[in-house]
Amino acid sequence: MAVTILLRALDGATLARVAEISGQNVYKCMQCGTCSSVCPMSDSMTITPRQAMLLLQHGHVEPVADSETPWLCASCTTCEVRCPRGIEVPRVMEAIRQLKLRENVDKVNPRAIPVEDLSAMPQIALGAGFRKLTS
Ligand code: SF4
Ligand code: SF4
């Protein structure tokens, strides 16, 4: 991944959109790693929250958007309350999801979910999931 990232052009315009939507300044991040250590989803992420912040600081929005990280973020706010710089990381994750969903890119296809799974899943969880993961 590192080589791919180095070859990408800095995407300042997209980063500005992330800042505008989230209201957060990723440059306040001091890379302490607290967010990654407290995140309940971090073990399942290929890019941890701290790494995501570092990539964003360097203008690399797409590698974060194309990873599972913003989609796995449960918006639990555990990182937010522990961040020593007061950065609302879940808002950053939400902004990245919004940018992808505004491209009409669905993260999940509801029609591809087996009927037996749909009937077994809690309807509230399904609705919340579709709001988060479909455009
Ligand atoms: S806890 Fe805050 S300052 Fe520390 S790495 Fe995460 S976002 Fe950056
Ligand atoms: S809000 Fe997202 S990134 Fe932060 S601790 Fe929760 S799951 Fe992890």
mmCIF file of C-alpha atoms and ligand atoms in Angstrom:
data_model
loop_
_atom_site.group_PDB
_atom_site.id
_atom_site.type_symbol
_atom_site.label_atom_id
_atom_site.label_comp_id
_atom_site.label_asym_id
_atom_site.label_seq_id
_atom_site.Cartn_x
_atom_site.Cartn_y
_atom_site.Cartn_z
ATOM 1 C CA MET A 1 0.000 0.000 0.000
ATOM 2 C CA ALA A 2 2.840 2.412 0.823
ATOM 3 C CA VAL A 3 4.071 2.529 -2.794
ATOM 4 C CA THR A 4 0.555 3.131 -4.100
ATOM 5 C CA ILE A 5 0.105 5.980 -1.688
ATOM 6 C CA LEU A 6 3.371 7.621 -2.665
ATOM 7 C CA LEU A 7 2.361 7.589 -6.304
ATOM 8 C CA ARG A 8 -0.998 9.237 -5.680
ATOM 9 C CA ALA A 9 -1.314 12.976 -6.046
ATOM 10 C CA LEU A 10 -2.251 14.873 -2.931
ATOM 11 C CA ASP A 11 -5.975 15.459 -2.956
ATOM 12 C CA GLY A 12 -6.305 18.765 -1.173
ATOM 13 C CA ALA A 13 -9.761 19.489 -2.565
ATOM 14 C CA THR A 14 -11.206 16.245 -1.239
ATOM 15 C CA LEU A 15 -9.504 16.776 2.099
ATOM 16 C CA ALA A 16 -11.086 20.220 2.247
ATOM 17 C CA ARG A 17 -14.481 18.589 1.682
ATOM 18 C CA VAL A 18 -13.799 16.176 4.552
ATOM 19 C CA ALA A 19 -12.955 19.151 6.767
ATOM 20 C CA GLU A 20 -16.056 21.037 5.637
ATOM 21 C CA ILE A 21 -18.449 18.130 6.226
ATOM 22 C CA SER A 22 -16.885 16.942 9.490
ATOM 23 C CA GLY A 23 -15.990 20.307 10.969
ATOM 24 C CA GLN A 24 -12.744 18.709 12.113
ATOM 25 C CA ASN A 25 -9.138 19.732 11.581
ATOM 26 C CA VAL A 26 -7.073 16.597 11.018
ATOM 27 C CA TYR A 27 -3.876 18.615 11.358
ATOM 28 C CA LYS A 28 -4.531 18.884 15.087
ATOM 29 C CA CYS A 29 -3.783 15.155 15.361
ATOM 30 C CA MET A 30 -0.447 14.480 17.064
ATOM 31 C CA GLN A 31 -0.375 10.775 16.203
ATOM 32 C CA CYS A 32 -0.525 9.612 19.817
ATOM 33 C CA GLY A 33 -2.412 6.449 18.844
ATOM 34 C CA THR A 34 -4.966 6.671 21.640
ATOM 35 C CA CYS A 35 -7.845 6.394 19.178
ATOM 36 C CA SER A 36 -6.481 3.159 17.725
ATOM 37 C CA SER A 37 -5.818 1.637 21.142
ATOM 38 C CA VAL A 38 -9.339 2.292 22.448
ATOM 39 C CA CYS A 39 -11.260 1.590 19.228
ATOM 40 C CA PRO A 40 -13.326 -1.601 19.543
ATOM 41 C CA MET A 41 -13.143 -2.117 15.775
ATOM 42 C CA SER A 42 -9.451 -1.412 15.330
ATOM 43 C CA ASP A 43 -8.436 -5.087 15.156
ATOM 44 C CA SER A 44 -10.678 -5.529 12.110
ATOM 45 C CA MET A 45 -9.372 -2.449 10.303
ATOM 46 C CA THR A 46 -6.532 -2.593 7.769
ATOM 47 C CA ILE A 47 -5.983 1.121 8.421
ATOM 48 C CA THR A 48 -6.331 2.062 12.074
ATOM 49 C CA PRO A 49 -7.920 5.361 13.094
ATOM 50 C CA ARG A 50 -4.470 6.827 13.831
ATOM 51 C CA GLN A 51 -3.164 5.703 10.457
ATOM 52 C CA ALA A 52 -6.265 7.136 8.794
ATOM 53 C CA MET A 53 -5.578 10.493 10.403
ATOM 54 C CA LEU A 54 -1.962 10.388 9.212
ATOM 55 C CA LEU A 55 -2.993 9.590 5.649
ATOM 56 C CA LEU A 56 -5.520 12.418 5.706
ATOM 57 C CA GLN A 57 -2.912 14.836 7.028
ATOM 58 C CA HIS A 58 -0.905 14.046 3.913
ATOM 59 C CA GLY A 59 -3.918 14.529 1.661
ATOM 60 C CA HIS A 60 -4.456 10.841 0.936
ATOM 61 C CA VAL A 61 -8.220 10.587 1.239
ATOM 62 C CA GLU A 62 -8.855 7.800 -1.264
ATOM 63 C CA PRO A 63 -6.816 5.084 0.476
ATOM 64 C CA VAL A 64 -8.872 5.707 3.605
ATOM 65 C CA ALA A 65 -12.164 5.901 1.694
ATOM 66 C CA ASP A 66 -11.372 2.695 -0.188
ATOM 67 C CA SER A 67 -10.466 0.821 2.997
ATOM 68 C CA GLU A 68 -12.965 -0.786 5.352
ATOM 69 C CA THR A 69 -12.051 1.642 8.120
ATOM 70 C CA PRO A 70 -14.776 4.311 7.747
ATOM 71 C CA TRP A 71 -17.365 1.602 7.131
ATOM 72 C CA LEU A 72 -16.368 -0.446 10.155
ATOM 73 C CA CYS A 73 -16.390 2.616 12.397
ATOM 74 C CA ALA A 74 -19.332 2.137 14.732
ATOM 75 C CA SER A 75 -19.501 5.830 15.642
ATOM 76 C CA CYS A 76 -19.193 4.767 19.260
ATOM 77 C CA THR A 77 -17.252 7.982 20.114
ATOM 78 C CA THR A 78 -14.824 6.110 22.387
ATOM 79 C CA CYS A 79 -11.900 7.627 20.468
ATOM 80 C CA GLU A 80 -13.482 11.055 20.515
ATOM 81 C CA VAL A 81 -13.758 11.256 24.289
ATOM 82 C CA ARG A 82 -10.180 10.041 24.737
ATOM 83 C CA CYS A 83 -8.481 12.110 22.025
ATOM 84 C CA PRO A 84 -6.094 14.561 23.742
ATOM 85 C CA ARG A 85 -6.516 16.991 20.850
ATOM 86 C CA GLY A 86 -10.317 16.976 20.983
ATOM 87 C CA ILE A 87 -10.724 15.618 17.473
ATOM 88 C CA GLU A 88 -14.117 14.085 16.749
ATOM 89 C CA VAL A 89 -12.809 11.140 14.748
ATOM 90 C CA PRO A 90 -16.254 9.595 14.091
ATOM 91 C CA ARG A 91 -17.255 12.807 12.313
ATOM 92 C CA VAL A 92 -14.233 12.423 10.066
ATOM 93 C CA MET A 93 -15.229 8.812 9.317
ATOM 94 C CA GLU A 94 -18.785 9.917 8.613
ATOM 95 C CA ALA A 95 -17.569 12.629 6.225
ATOM 96 C CA ILE A 96 -15.555 10.082 4.260
ATOM 97 C CA ARG A 97 -18.566 7.764 4.052
ATOM 98 C CA GLN A 98 -20.704 10.667 2.864
ATOM 99 C CA LEU A 99 -18.281 11.508 0.069
ATOM 100 C CA LYS A 100 -18.382 7.924 -1.196
ATOM 101 C CA LEU A 101 -22.156 7.590 -0.864
ATOM 102 C CA ARG A 102 -22.652 10.864 -2.752
ATOM 103 C CA GLU A 103 -20.987 9.137 -5.690
ATOM 104 C CA ASN A 104 -23.975 6.755 -5.571
ATOM 105 C CA VAL A 105 -21.674 3.957 -4.513
ATOM 106 C CA ASP A 106 -23.446 1.496 -2.226
ATOM 107 C CA LYS A 107 -21.261 -0.264 0.307
ATOM 108 C CA VAL A 108 -23.765 -3.097 0.588
ATOM 109 C CA ASN A 109 -26.405 -4.309 -1.851
ATOM 110 C CA PRO A 110 -29.603 -5.040 0.081
ATOM 111 C CA ARG A 111 -30.843 -7.234 -2.782
ATOM 112 C CA ALA A 112 -27.807 -9.473 -2.387
ATOM 113 C CA ILE A 113 -28.632 -10.323 1.223
ATOM 114 C CA PRO A 114 -30.253 -13.778 1.465
ATOM 115 C CA VAL A 115 -33.937 -13.643 2.408
ATOM 116 C CA GLU A 116 -33.388 -15.968 5.364
ATOM 117 C CA ASP A 117 -30.761 -13.567 6.734
ATOM 118 C CA LEU A 118 -33.044 -10.578 6.203
ATOM 119 C CA SER A 119 -35.867 -12.232 8.114
ATOM 120 C CA ALA A 120 -33.524 -13.185 10.952
ATOM 121 C CA MET A 121 -31.961 -9.737 11.376
ATOM 122 C CA PRO A 122 -33.498 -7.079 13.652
ATOM 123 C CA GLN A 123 -35.373 -4.597 11.446
ATOM 124 C CA ILE A 124 -34.017 -1.581 13.345
ATOM 125 C CA ALA A 125 -30.459 -2.804 12.791
ATOM 126 C CA LEU A 126 -31.198 -3.350 9.102
ATOM 127 C CA GLY A 127 -32.603 0.154 8.712
ATOM 128 C CA ALA A 128 -29.652 1.692 10.517
ATOM 129 C CA GLY A 129 -27.223 -0.328 8.442
ATOM 130 C CA PHE A 130 -28.831 0.630 5.155
ATOM 131 C CA ARG A 131 -28.819 4.318 6.125
ATOM 132 C CA LYS A 132 -25.109 4.087 6.852
ATOM 133 C CA LEU A 133 -24.026 1.882 3.976
ATOM 134 C CA THR A 134 -26.245 2.745 1.001
ATOM 135 C CA SER A 135 -26.529 5.915 -1.070
HETATM 136 S S1 SF4 B 1 -6.310 10.147 19.687
HETATM 137 FE FE1 SF4 B 1 -6.515 12.102 18.578
HETATM 138 S S2 SF4 B 1 -4.435 12.978 18.534
HETATM 139 FE FE2 SF4 B 1 -4.226 10.809 19.074
HETATM 140 S S3 SF4 B 1 -3.876 9.754 17.096
HETATM 141 FE FE3 SF4 B 1 -6.078 9.696 17.480
HETATM 142 S S4 SF4 B 1 -6.936 11.503 16.454
HETATM 143 FE FE4 SF4 B 1 -4.713 11.801 16.650
HETATM 144 S S1 SF4 B 2 -15.967 6.058 16.774
HETATM 145 FE FE1 SF4 B 2 -15.229 4.647 15.197
HETATM 146 S S2 SF4 B 2 -13.004 4.964 15.097
HETATM 147 FE FE2 SF4 B 2 -13.736 5.851 17.036
HETATM 148 S S3 SF4 B 2 -13.493 4.235 18.591
HETATM 149 FE FE3 SF4 B 2 -15.591 4.084 17.799
HETATM 150 S S4 SF4 B 2 -15.488 2.599 16.121
HETATM 151 FE FE4 SF4 B 2 -13.379 3.275 16.533
#
